[in-house]
Amino acid sequence: MEILWKVEDLFKEYEIKSEFERKKITVLKNINLEIYKGETFGLVGESGSGKTTFGKILIRLIDPDNGRIFFKDLEITKMPESQLRKYRKKFQIIFQDPYKSLNPRICCGYTVMEGIDGNKKEKIEKAIEILNDVGIKKERFYDYPHQFSGGERQRIAIARALSTNPEFIVCDEPTSNLDVSIQGQILNLFIDLKEKFNLTYLFITHNLKIIKFIADRVAIMYKGEIVEMNKTEEIFKNPSHPYTFKLLKNEI
Amino acid sequence: MKEILKLEDISVGNEEVKILRDIEFEVKKGEIISVVGESGCGKSMTLRTIIKLLPKNLKILKGRVYFEGIDITDLDEEKMKEIRGGKISIIFQEPSSYLNPLFTIGNQIEEGIKDRIKKEEKKERVMKILKEVGLSENVYYQYPHQLSGGMQQRAMIAMSIINKPSLLLADEPTTSLDITTAFEILNLLKDLVISHNISIIFVTHDISLARFISKEMIVMYAGIIVEKGFSNLIYSNPLHPYTKKLIDCLPEKYNKGERIRTIEGEVISFKNLPNGCPFYPRCEEKKEICEGFLPKEIEIENVSVRCFKYGDFMES
């Protein structure tokens, strides 16, 4: 299988400064993993375990302190932003809270148009097409974020991510703010889009039921380290790390 | 078992819209009951009706609320204030937005004590309660931002049980927490029921969570109760088409590669409720009769359900 992402010895720490103390917190350490093209790679961990930080470092929204990141054999760890821009289109991110991630003053069509190349007519046509793919009707092109429900907003966020023809999308808990019934619709959409556009996902969540349903391989993260990584069925069948064991036991 | 709260035929709304219709259930002493439904189905409104914190433009149109055998429907605001935070208390979804960032946790819990006791006694009581909810005594001197989400929720729970309430209303208390923490909070609530003899109304949108925490559940849709009964029975054998659909949405029911069968259409808005069953537009098993009439509650093997599938009992 073709390797899309390769991460070697990733390390990240934050410094906390206050009037009284100054200390360093290690957020990620010893992260080594590969993500193959066309798979859904699940990343599970409790809040504060560093999963979101990892997602952001991978697509260089945050710089790592140490380690190397390869995107298709190309090292992007220290690549200057001017060069990286060419590749930025290839990887996108969808955030957890669709109420905060959309600009309230830009209508949904224009939100999607921003990522598309071409003249205005082409842009609008393409934006309508993408919105249609995610299930937003043409008539709602000029509606603003507040006119949409939570599920619809997440669809727009997905459309925006798709607008640059990406190969890879980081999905950072995209359904945890949604109702169970809407969650099902969005998960279906992710699977449909993956088949249609030949995408690769990094799916970050704390919900094991979703991981079991959607992911091909899973990494379990605990306090900044990956404690276990395997095929989804294997992990659910024979967990080897005590933390994974605890997670599975707590399943409701 | 004695019942602690009883809602009798409650309708809430105003001249234009009706938010809740014919809500009727009771909560027994020392028991957890769950209310399940999508956003906007009236679950939180039911809680607000009980403690009478309805928005200004809504009022109770008919029906009675009995708490510990006393009719509290028309109680005046002064007396209601005594009950709120005293005999009935409530916890919410996002603990961080209900804690004051400028005061210590100890300070905030102490503030809620309604008994007139000495300051030292108050502190003693807070320390004891902190221990009961699984927090260290240190937390007394800490500020909300120093605590994690789970600890904040524990502090909220401590605050809500400080006056030894007999009924706790929990409005999606675990939604913003991750699984491990949520699990701990749920277990804490279960323990409280036994140690403090509290009854809990647990509101959630996750039907599997409801089955985990409570023996009985209520499924709501567009302001009416569509199904009510024992959680295990409903979960394993749902009667109402909506409950069926709700369970069908859960990802754990599917294998990888399958598509989730979701509920088609949108949640109906309260402004244009149909005359008949509110689930009619999205229902797959609808009949002609469903459009024009609202079905009555029917009891089938300890589960009561409102659907014409089980006989043509109409609302007069």
Coordinates of C-alpha atoms in Angstrom, one line a residue:
Chain A
M1 CA 0.0 0.0 0.0
E2 CA 1.1 3.5 -0.8
I3 CA 2.2 5.5 2.3
L4 CA 0.7 8.9 2.4
W5 CA 2.0 10.2 5.7
K6 CA 5.0 9.1 7.7
V7 CA 5.8 10.5 11.1
E8 CA 9.1 9.9 12.9
D9 CA 9.8 10.6 16.6
L10 CA 7.4 13.5 16.8
F11 CA 7.9 15.6 20.0
K12 CA 6.0 18.6 21.2
E13 CA 6.0 20.5 24.5
Y14 CA 4.3 23.7 25.6
E15 CA 5.7 26.1 28.1
I16 CA 3.3 27.4 30.7
K17 CA 4.3 30.8 32.1
S18 CA 2.6 32.4 35.0
E19 CA 3.7 35.0 37.5
F20 CA 4.7 32.3 40.0
E21 CA 6.0 29.4 38.0
R22 CA 7.3 28.4 34.6
K23 CA 7.0 24.8 33.6
K24 CA 7.0 22.7 30.5
I25 CA 4.3 20.2 29.6
T26 CA 5.0 17.4 27.2
V27 CA 2.1 17.1 24.8
L28 CA 3.4 14.5 22.4
K29 CA 6.4 12.2 22.5
N30 CA 7.8 9.3 20.5
I31 CA 5.1 9.4 17.9
N32 CA 5.9 7.0 15.0
L33 CA 3.3 6.1 12.5
E34 CA 2.3 5.7 8.9
I35 CA -1.0 6.5 7.3
Y36 CA -1.7 4.6 4.1
K37 CA -3.5 6.1 1.1
G38 CA -7.2 5.4 1.0
E39 CA -7.6 4.3 4.6
T40 CA -9.5 5.8 7.5
F41 CA -7.1 6.1 10.4
G42 CA -8.7 6.4 13.8
L43 CA -7.1 8.2 16.6
V44 CA -8.7 7.6 20.1
G45 CA -7.9 9.1 23.4
E46 CA -9.4 11.1 26.3
S47 CA -9.5 14.8 26.3
G48 CA -6.1 16.3 26.9
S49 CA -4.3 13.3 25.5
G50 CA -2.9 15.3 22.6
K51 CA -5.0 13.9 19.7
T52 CA -6.0 17.3 18.4
T53 CA -2.5 18.7 18.7
F54 CA -1.3 15.7 16.6
G55 CA -3.8 16.4 13.9
K56 CA -2.8 20.0 13.8
I57 CA 0.9 19.3 13.7
L58 CA 0.5 16.7 10.9
I59 CA -0.8 19.4 8.6
R60 CA 1.6 22.0 10.0
L61 CA -1.0 24.3 11.6
I62 CA 1.4 23.9 14.6
D63 CA 5.1 23.3 14.4
P64 CA 6.6 20.3 16.2
D65 CA 9.6 20.7 18.4
N66 CA 11.3 17.6 17.2
G67 CA 10.8 14.8 14.7
R68 CA 10.1 14.6 11.0
I69 CA 6.9 14.5 9.0
F70 CA 6.8 13.2 5.4
F71 CA 3.9 13.7 3.0
K72 CA 4.4 11.3 0.1
D73 CA 8.2 11.0 0.6
L74 CA 8.5 14.8 0.8
E75 CA 9.6 16.2 4.1
I76 CA 7.4 19.1 5.2
T77 CA 8.7 19.5 8.8
K78 CA 10.8 22.5 8.1
M79 CA 9.4 23.6 4.8
P80 CA 8.9 27.4 4.7
E81 CA 5.3 28.5 4.5
S82 CA 5.7 30.0 1.0
Q83 CA 6.6 26.5 -0.4
L84 CA 4.1 24.7 1.7
R85 CA 1.2 26.7 0.3
K86 CA 1.3 24.5 -2.9
Y87 CA 0.7 21.4 -0.7
R88 CA -1.8 23.0 1.7
K89 CA -4.6 22.3 -0.8
K90 CA -3.9 18.6 -0.5
F91 CA -4.7 18.4 3.2
Q92 CA -7.7 19.9 4.9
I93 CA -9.2 19.8 8.4
I94 CA -12.8 19.7 9.7
F95 CA -13.3 21.0 13.3
Q96 CA -15.5 19.8 16.1
D97 CA -17.7 22.7 16.5
P98 CA -19.5 23.9 13.4
Y99 CA -20.8 26.9 15.3
K100 CA -17.4 28.3 15.8
S101 CA -15.6 27.2 12.6
L102 CA -17.7 29.1 10.1
N103 CA -17.5 32.8 9.5
P104 CA -20.9 34.2 10.5
R105 CA -20.6 37.1 8.0
I106 CA -19.9 35.1 4.9
C107 CA -22.8 33.2 3.2
C108 CA -22.3 29.4 2.8
G109 CA -21.7 29.6 -1.0
Y110 CA -18.9 32.1 -0.7
T111 CA -17.4 30.1 2.2
V112 CA -17.0 27.2 -0.2
M113 CA -15.9 29.4 -3.2
E114 CA -12.9 30.7 -1.3
G115 CA -10.9 27.6 -1.9
I116 CA -11.7 27.2 -5.6
D117 CA -9.6 28.5 -8.5
G118 CA -11.0 30.1 -11.6
N119 CA -13.2 33.0 -12.6
K120 CA -16.3 33.9 -10.6
K121 CA -18.7 32.0 -12.8
E122 CA -16.6 28.8 -12.6
K123 CA -16.2 29.3 -8.9
I124 CA -20.0 29.5 -8.3
E125 CA -20.7 26.5 -10.5
K126 CA -18.1 24.4 -8.7
A127 CA -19.3 25.6 -5.3
I128 CA -22.9 24.6 -6.2
E129 CA -21.7 21.2 -7.3
I130 CA -19.7 20.6 -4.0
L131 CA -22.6 21.8 -1.9
N132 CA -24.8 19.4 -3.7
D133 CA -22.4 16.6 -3.0
V134 CA -22.7 17.2 0.7
G135 CA -26.5 17.6 0.6
I136 CA -27.0 21.3 0.7
K137 CA -29.5 22.5 -1.9
K138 CA -28.7 25.2 -4.5
E139 CA -31.4 27.5 -3.2
R140 CA -29.5 27.9 0.1
F141 CA -26.4 29.2 -1.6
Y142 CA -26.8 32.7 -0.2
D143 CA -27.9 31.7 3.3
Y144 CA -25.7 32.6 6.2
P145 CA -24.4 30.1 8.9
H146 CA -27.0 31.1 11.5
Q147 CA -29.8 30.0 9.1
F148 CA -28.5 26.4 9.2
S149 CA -28.9 23.7 11.8
G150 CA -25.9 22.1 13.4
G151 CA -25.8 19.1 11.1
E152 CA -26.1 21.4 8.0
R153 CA -23.3 23.6 9.2
Q154 CA -21.0 20.6 9.6
R155 CA -22.0 19.7 6.0
I156 CA -20.9 23.2 4.9
A157 CA -17.6 22.8 6.8
I158 CA -17.1 19.5 4.9
A159 CA -17.9 21.2 1.6
R160 CA -15.3 23.9 2.4
A161 CA -12.7 21.2 3.1
L162 CA -13.5 19.5 -0.2
S163 CA -13.3 22.7 -2.3
T164 CA -9.6 22.5 -2.8
N165 CA -9.7 18.9 -4.1
P166 CA -7.8 17.4 -1.1
E167 CA -6.3 14.0 -0.8
F168 CA -6.4 13.9 3.0
I169 CA -8.7 15.3 5.6
V170 CA -8.2 15.5 9.4
C171 CA -11.6 15.0 11.0
D172 CA -11.3 16.4 14.5
E173 CA -14.3 15.0 16.4
P174 CA -16.7 16.1 13.6
T175 CA -19.8 14.6 15.2
S176 CA -19.4 15.0 18.9
N177 CA -21.5 18.2 19.0
L178 CA -24.4 16.6 17.0
D179 CA -27.5 14.6 17.9
V180 CA -27.3 10.8 17.5
S181 CA -29.6 10.9 14.5
I182 CA -27.7 13.7 12.7
Q183 CA -24.4 11.9 13.6
G184 CA -25.5 9.0 11.5
Q185 CA -26.2 11.2 8.5
I186 CA -22.8 12.8 8.7
L187 CA -21.0 9.5 9.2
N188 CA -22.7 8.2 6.0
L189 CA -21.6 11.3 4.2
F190 CA -18.0 10.8 5.2
I191 CA -18.1 7.2 3.8
D192 CA -19.8 8.3 0.6
L193 CA -17.3 11.1 0.0
K194 CA -14.4 8.9 0.7
E195 CA -15.5 6.6 -2.1
K196 CA -16.3 9.3 -4.5
F197 CA -13.2 11.5 -4.1
N198 CA -10.8 8.7 -3.1
L199 CA -9.9 10.4 0.2
T200 CA -7.8 9.4 3.2
Y201 CA -9.1 10.4 6.7
L202 CA -7.4 10.9 10.0
F203 CA -10.5 10.5 12.2
I204 CA -10.0 11.8 15.7
T205 CA -12.7 11.0 18.3
H206 CA -13.2 9.7 21.8
N207 CA -16.2 7.6 20.8
L208 CA -15.2 4.0 20.3
K209 CA -18.5 3.1 18.7
I210 CA -17.8 5.5 15.9
I211 CA -14.2 4.2 15.5
K212 CA -15.4 0.6 15.3
F213 CA -17.8 1.6 12.6
I214 CA -15.6 3.8 10.4
A215 CA -11.9 3.2 11.0
D216 CA -9.6 0.7 9.2
R217 CA -6.8 1.1 11.7
V218 CA -6.7 2.7 15.1
A219 CA -4.1 4.3 17.3
I220 CA -4.9 4.7 21.0
M221 CA -3.3 7.7 22.5
Y222 CA -2.7 8.2 26.2
K223 CA -0.9 11.1 27.8
G224 CA 0.8 12.1 24.6
E225 CA 2.0 8.7 23.6
I226 CA 0.6 6.1 21.2
V227 CA 0.2 3.1 23.5
E228 CA -1.4 0.7 20.9
M229 CA -1.8 0.7 17.2
N230 CA -3.5 -2.0 15.1
K231 CA -6.3 -3.0 12.8
T232 CA -9.7 -2.0 14.2
E233 CA -11.0 -5.6 14.6
E234 CA -7.8 -6.7 16.3
I235 CA -7.9 -3.9 18.9
F236 CA -11.5 -4.6 19.8
K237 CA -10.8 -8.4 19.9
N238 CA -7.6 -8.5 21.8
P239 CA -6.5 -5.2 23.4
S240 CA -3.0 -5.5 24.7
H241 CA -2.4 -2.3 26.6
P242 CA -4.2 -1.8 30.0
Y243 CA -5.5 1.6 29.0
T244 CA -7.2 0.2 25.9
F245 CA -8.6 -2.4 28.1
K246 CA -10.0 0.2 30.4
L247 CA -11.5 2.1 27.4
L248 CA -13.3 -0.9 26.1
K249 CA -14.6 -1.8 29.5
N250 CA -16.1 1.7 29.9
E251 CA -18.0 1.4 26.8
I252 CA -21.7 2.1 27.4
Chain B
M1 CA -42.5 2.5 46.2
K2 CA -43.6 6.1 46.8
E3 CA -43.7 8.5 44.0
I4 CA -41.8 11.8 44.4
L5 CA -42.9 13.7 41.4
K6 CA -46.0 13.4 39.3
L7 CA -46.8 15.3 36.1
E8 CA -50.5 15.1 35.2
D9 CA -51.6 15.9 31.7
I10 CA -49.3 18.9 31.3
S11 CA -49.5 21.2 28.3
V12 CA -47.1 24.1 27.9
G13 CA -47.2 26.9 25.3
N14 CA -49.0 30.1 24.4
E15 CA -51.8 31.2 22.1
E16 CA -49.8 30.4 18.9
V17 CA -47.7 27.4 19.7
K18 CA -47.9 24.4 22.0
I19 CA -44.5 23.1 23.0
L20 CA -45.5 20.3 25.3
R21 CA -48.7 18.3 25.0
D22 CA -50.2 15.8 27.4
I23 CA -47.0 15.1 29.3
E24 CA -47.7 12.5 32.0
F25 CA -45.3 10.5 34.0
E26 CA -44.1 10.0 37.6
V27 CA -40.8 9.6 39.3
K28 CA -40.5 7.1 42.1
K29 CA -38.3 7.6 45.2
G30 CA -34.7 6.6 44.7
E31 CA -35.0 5.9 41.0
I32 CA -33.5 7.2 37.8
I33 CA -35.7 7.9 34.9
S34 CA -34.4 9.0 31.5
V35 CA -35.9 11.4 28.9
V36 CA -34.7 10.7 25.4
G37 CA -35.2 12.6 22.1
E38 CA -33.5 14.8 19.5
S39 CA -32.7 18.5 20.0
G40 CA -35.8 20.5 20.1
C41 CA -38.2 17.8 21.1
G42 CA -39.0 19.4 24.5
K43 CA -36.9 17.4 26.9
S44 CA -35.3 20.5 28.5
M45 CA -38.6 22.3 28.5
T46 CA -40.1 19.4 30.5
L47 CA -37.4 20.0 33.2
R48 CA -38.0 23.7 33.1
T49 CA -41.7 23.1 33.6
I50 CA -41.0 21.1 36.7
I51 CA -39.0 23.9 38.4
K52 CA -41.1 26.6 36.8
L53 CA -38.3 28.3 34.9
L54 CA -40.2 28.7 31.7
P55 CA -39.4 31.5 29.2
K56 CA -41.6 34.5 29.7
N57 CA -43.7 33.9 26.7
L58 CA -44.7 30.4 27.7
K59 CA -47.0 29.2 30.4
I60 CA -48.6 26.0 31.7
L61 CA -51.9 25.8 29.8
K62 CA -53.3 22.8 31.7
G63 CA -52.3 20.0 34.0
R64 CA -50.8 19.7 37.4
V65 CA -47.3 19.2 38.8
Y66 CA -47.2 17.3 42.1
F67 CA -44.0 17.2 44.1
E68 CA -43.9 15.1 47.2
G69 CA -47.7 15.0 47.2
I70 CA -48.1 18.8 47.1
D71 CA -49.4 20.6 44.1
I72 CA -46.7 23.1 43.1
T73 CA -48.3 24.2 39.8
D74 CA -49.5 27.6 41.1
L75 CA -46.9 28.1 43.8
D76 CA -45.7 31.7 44.1
E77 CA -42.2 32.7 43.2
E78 CA -41.1 33.1 46.8
K79 CA -42.0 29.5 47.8
M80 CA -40.6 28.2 44.5
K81 CA -37.3 29.8 45.3
E82 CA -37.2 27.7 48.4
I83 CA -37.8 24.5 46.4
R84 CA -35.2 25.3 43.7
G85 CA -31.8 24.4 44.9
G86 CA -33.4 23.0 48.0
K87 CA -35.6 20.0 47.4
I88 CA -35.2 20.1 43.6
S89 CA -31.8 20.9 42.1
I90 CA -30.5 20.8 38.5
I91 CA -27.2 20.3 36.7
F92 CA -26.5 21.3 33.1
Q93 CA -24.5 20.3 30.1
E94 CA -21.6 22.6 30.2
P95 CA -20.3 23.0 33.8
S96 CA -17.8 25.7 32.9
S97 CA -20.5 28.1 32.0
Y98 CA -22.4 27.7 35.3
L99 CA -19.4 28.2 37.5
N100 CA -18.2 31.7 38.4
P101 CA -14.6 32.1 37.4
L102 CA -13.9 34.7 40.1
F103 CA -14.8 32.6 43.2
T104 CA -13.3 29.4 44.6
I105 CA -15.2 26.2 44.3
G106 CA -15.6 26.0 48.1
N107 CA -17.0 29.5 48.2
Q108 CA -19.5 28.8 45.5
I109 CA -20.8 25.6 47.1
E110 CA -21.0 27.2 50.5
E111 CA -23.0 30.0 49.0
G112 CA -25.8 27.6 48.1
I113 CA -26.3 26.3 51.7
K114 CA -29.8 27.2 52.8
D115 CA -29.6 26.2 56.4
R116 CA -28.6 28.9 58.8
I117 CA -25.5 27.5 60.3
K118 CA -22.1 28.7 61.4
K119 CA -19.3 29.4 58.9
E120 CA -17.2 26.5 60.2
E121 CA -20.0 24.1 60.0
K122 CA -20.6 25.2 56.4
K123 CA -17.0 24.5 55.5
E124 CA -17.2 21.2 57.2
R125 CA -20.2 20.2 55.2
V126 CA -18.7 21.3 51.9
M127 CA -15.5 19.3 52.7
K128 CA -17.7 16.2 53.3
I129 CA -19.7 16.7 50.1
L130 CA -16.5 17.2 48.0
K131 CA -15.3 13.8 49.3
E132 CA -18.5 12.2 48.4
V133 CA -18.4 13.3 44.8
G134 CA -14.8 12.1 44.5
L135 CA -12.9 15.4 44.8
S136 CA -10.0 16.1 47.1
E137 CA -10.2 18.7 49.9
N138 CA -7.8 20.8 47.9
V139 CA -10.5 21.7 45.4
Y140 CA -12.1 23.8 48.1
Y141 CA -9.5 26.4 47.6
Q142 CA -9.3 26.1 43.8
Y143 CA -10.8 28.2 41.0
P144 CA -12.9 26.7 38.2
H145 CA -10.2 27.1 35.5
Q146 CA -7.8 24.9 37.5
L147 CA -10.2 21.9 37.2
S148 CA -10.8 19.6 34.2
G149 CA -14.2 19.3 32.7
G150 CA -15.0 16.1 34.7
M151 CA -13.9 17.7 37.9
Q152 CA -16.0 20.8 37.2
Q153 CA -19.0 18.6 36.6
R154 CA -18.3 16.9 40.0
A155 CA -18.2 20.3 41.6
M156 CA -21.6 21.1 40.0
I157 CA -23.0 17.9 41.4
A158 CA -21.6 18.7 44.8
M159 CA -23.3 22.1 44.6
S160 CA -26.6 20.5 43.6
I161 CA -26.7 18.0 46.5
I162 CA -25.5 20.3 49.2
N163 CA -29.0 20.9 50.5
K164 CA -29.9 17.2 50.4
P165 CA -32.5 17.4 47.6
S166 CA -34.9 14.6 46.9
L167 CA -35.0 15.2 43.2
L168 CA -32.1 16.0 40.9
L169 CA -32.7 17.1 37.3
A170 CA -29.7 16.3 35.0
D171 CA -29.8 18.0 31.6
E172 CA -27.3 16.1 29.4
P173 CA -24.6 16.2 32.1
T174 CA -22.2 14.1 30.2
T175 CA -22.5 15.4 26.6
S176 CA -19.4 17.6 26.7
L177 CA -17.2 15.0 28.4
D178 CA -15.2 12.2 26.9
I179 CA -16.2 8.6 27.4
T180 CA -14.0 7.7 30.4
T181 CA -15.0 10.8 32.3
A182 CA -18.6 10.4 31.3
F183 CA -18.6 6.9 32.6
E184 CA -17.3 8.0 35.9
I185 CA -19.9 10.7 36.2
L186 CA -22.7 8.3 35.4
N187 CA -21.4 5.9 38.1
L188 CA -21.3 8.8 40.5
L189 CA -24.9 9.6 39.8
K190 CA -25.9 6.0 40.3
D191 CA -24.1 5.9 43.6
L192 CA -25.8 9.1 44.8
V193 CA -29.2 7.5 44.2
I194 CA -28.3 4.8 46.7
S195 CA -26.3 6.8 49.2
H196 CA -28.5 9.9 49.3
N197 CA -31.8 8.4 48.3
I198 CA -32.2 10.9 45.5
S199 CA -34.4 10.5 42.4
I200 CA -32.9 11.6 39.1
I201 CA -34.5 12.7 35.9
F202 CA -31.8 12.2 33.3
V203 CA -32.2 14.0 30.0
T204 CA -30.1 12.7 27.0
H205 CA -30.2 12.3 23.3
D206 CA -28.3 9.0 23.4
I207 CA -30.7 6.1 23.9
S208 CA -27.9 3.6 24.7
L209 CA -26.8 5.9 27.5
A210 CA -30.4 6.1 28.8
R211 CA -30.5 2.3 28.9
F212 CA -27.2 2.2 30.8
I213 CA -28.3 4.6 33.5
S214 CA -31.9 4.0 34.1
K215 CA -34.5 1.3 34.6
E216 CA -37.2 3.3 32.9
M217 CA -37.2 5.7 30.0
I218 CA -39.4 8.2 28.2
V219 CA -39.0 8.8 24.5
M220 CA -40.2 12.3 23.4
Y221 CA -40.9 13.7 19.9
A222 CA -42.1 17.2 19.1
G223 CA -43.5 17.8 22.6
I224 CA -45.3 14.5 23.2
I225 CA -44.3 11.3 24.9
V226 CA -44.3 8.7 22.2
E227 CA -43.1 5.7 24.2
K228 CA -42.6 5.1 27.9
G229 CA -41.6 2.0 29.9
F230 CA -38.7 -0.2 31.0
S231 CA -35.5 0.8 29.3
N232 CA -34.4 -2.8 28.5
L233 CA -37.8 -3.6 26.9
I234 CA -37.8 -0.5 24.8
Y235 CA -34.2 -0.9 23.7
S236 CA -34.6 -4.5 22.7
N237 CA -38.0 -4.3 21.3
P238 CA -39.0 -0.7 20.4
L239 CA -42.7 -0.3 19.5
H240 CA -43.0 3.2 18.2
P241 CA -41.6 3.8 14.7
Y242 CA -39.6 6.8 16.0
T243 CA -37.9 4.8 18.8
K244 CA -37.1 2.2 16.2
K245 CA -35.5 4.8 14.0
L246 CA -33.6 6.3 16.9
I247 CA -32.0 3.0 17.8
D248 CA -31.3 2.4 14.1
C249 CA -29.1 5.5 14.1
L250 CA -26.6 4.1 16.5
P251 CA -23.3 3.3 14.7
E252 CA -22.7 0.2 16.9
K253 CA -25.6 -1.5 15.2
Y254 CA -23.7 -1.7 11.9
N255 CA -20.6 -3.4 10.5
K256 CA -17.9 -1.5 8.7
G257 CA -18.7 -0.4 5.2
E258 CA -22.5 -0.4 5.8
R259 CA -24.5 2.7 5.7
I260 CA -26.4 3.9 8.8
R261 CA -30.2 4.0 8.3
T262 CA -30.9 7.5 9.4
I263 CA -34.2 9.3 10.0
E264 CA -35.3 11.0 6.8
G265 CA -36.6 14.6 6.9
E266 CA -36.2 17.2 9.5
V267 CA -37.4 17.7 13.1
I268 CA -40.7 19.3 12.8
S269 CA -40.9 22.9 14.0
F270 CA -43.4 23.8 16.7
K271 CA -44.9 26.6 14.6
N272 CA -46.5 24.3 12.1
L273 CA -47.4 21.1 14.0
P274 CA -49.8 18.8 12.1
N275 CA -53.2 17.9 13.5
G276 CA -52.2 14.3 13.7
C277 CA -49.2 12.4 14.9
P278 CA -46.2 14.8 14.7
F279 CA -43.9 12.0 13.5
Y280 CA -46.3 11.4 10.5
P281 CA -44.2 13.3 7.9
R282 CA -41.1 11.2 8.6
C283 CA -42.7 7.9 9.4
E284 CA -42.3 4.9 7.2
E285 CA -45.2 2.9 8.6
K286 CA -47.8 5.7 8.4
K287 CA -51.4 5.1 7.6
E288 CA -54.1 7.4 6.4
I289 CA -55.5 7.9 9.9
C290 CA -52.1 9.2 11.2
E291 CA -52.5 12.5 9.3
G292 CA -55.6 13.7 10.9
F293 CA -55.7 12.4 14.5
L294 CA -53.4 12.1 17.4
P295 CA -53.2 8.6 18.8
K296 CA -53.9 7.9 22.4
E297 CA -51.6 6.2 24.8
I298 CA -51.9 2.4 24.7
E299 CA -50.4 0.0 27.1
I300 CA -48.7 -3.1 25.6
E301 CA -46.8 -5.4 28.0
N302 CA -45.7 -2.7 30.5
V303 CA -44.8 -0.2 27.7
S304 CA -47.1 2.6 26.8
V305 CA -46.9 3.8 23.2
R306 CA -48.8 6.4 21.1
C307 CA -49.1 5.0 17.6
F308 CA -52.0 3.8 15.5
K309 CA -50.1 0.7 14.6
Y310 CA -51.4 -0.8 17.8
G311 CA -55.1 0.0 17.4
D312 CA -57.2 2.9 16.5
F313 CA -57.6 4.7 19.7
M314 CA -58.2 8.4 19.0
E315 CA -57.9 11.4 21.2
S316 CA -61.4 12.7 21.7

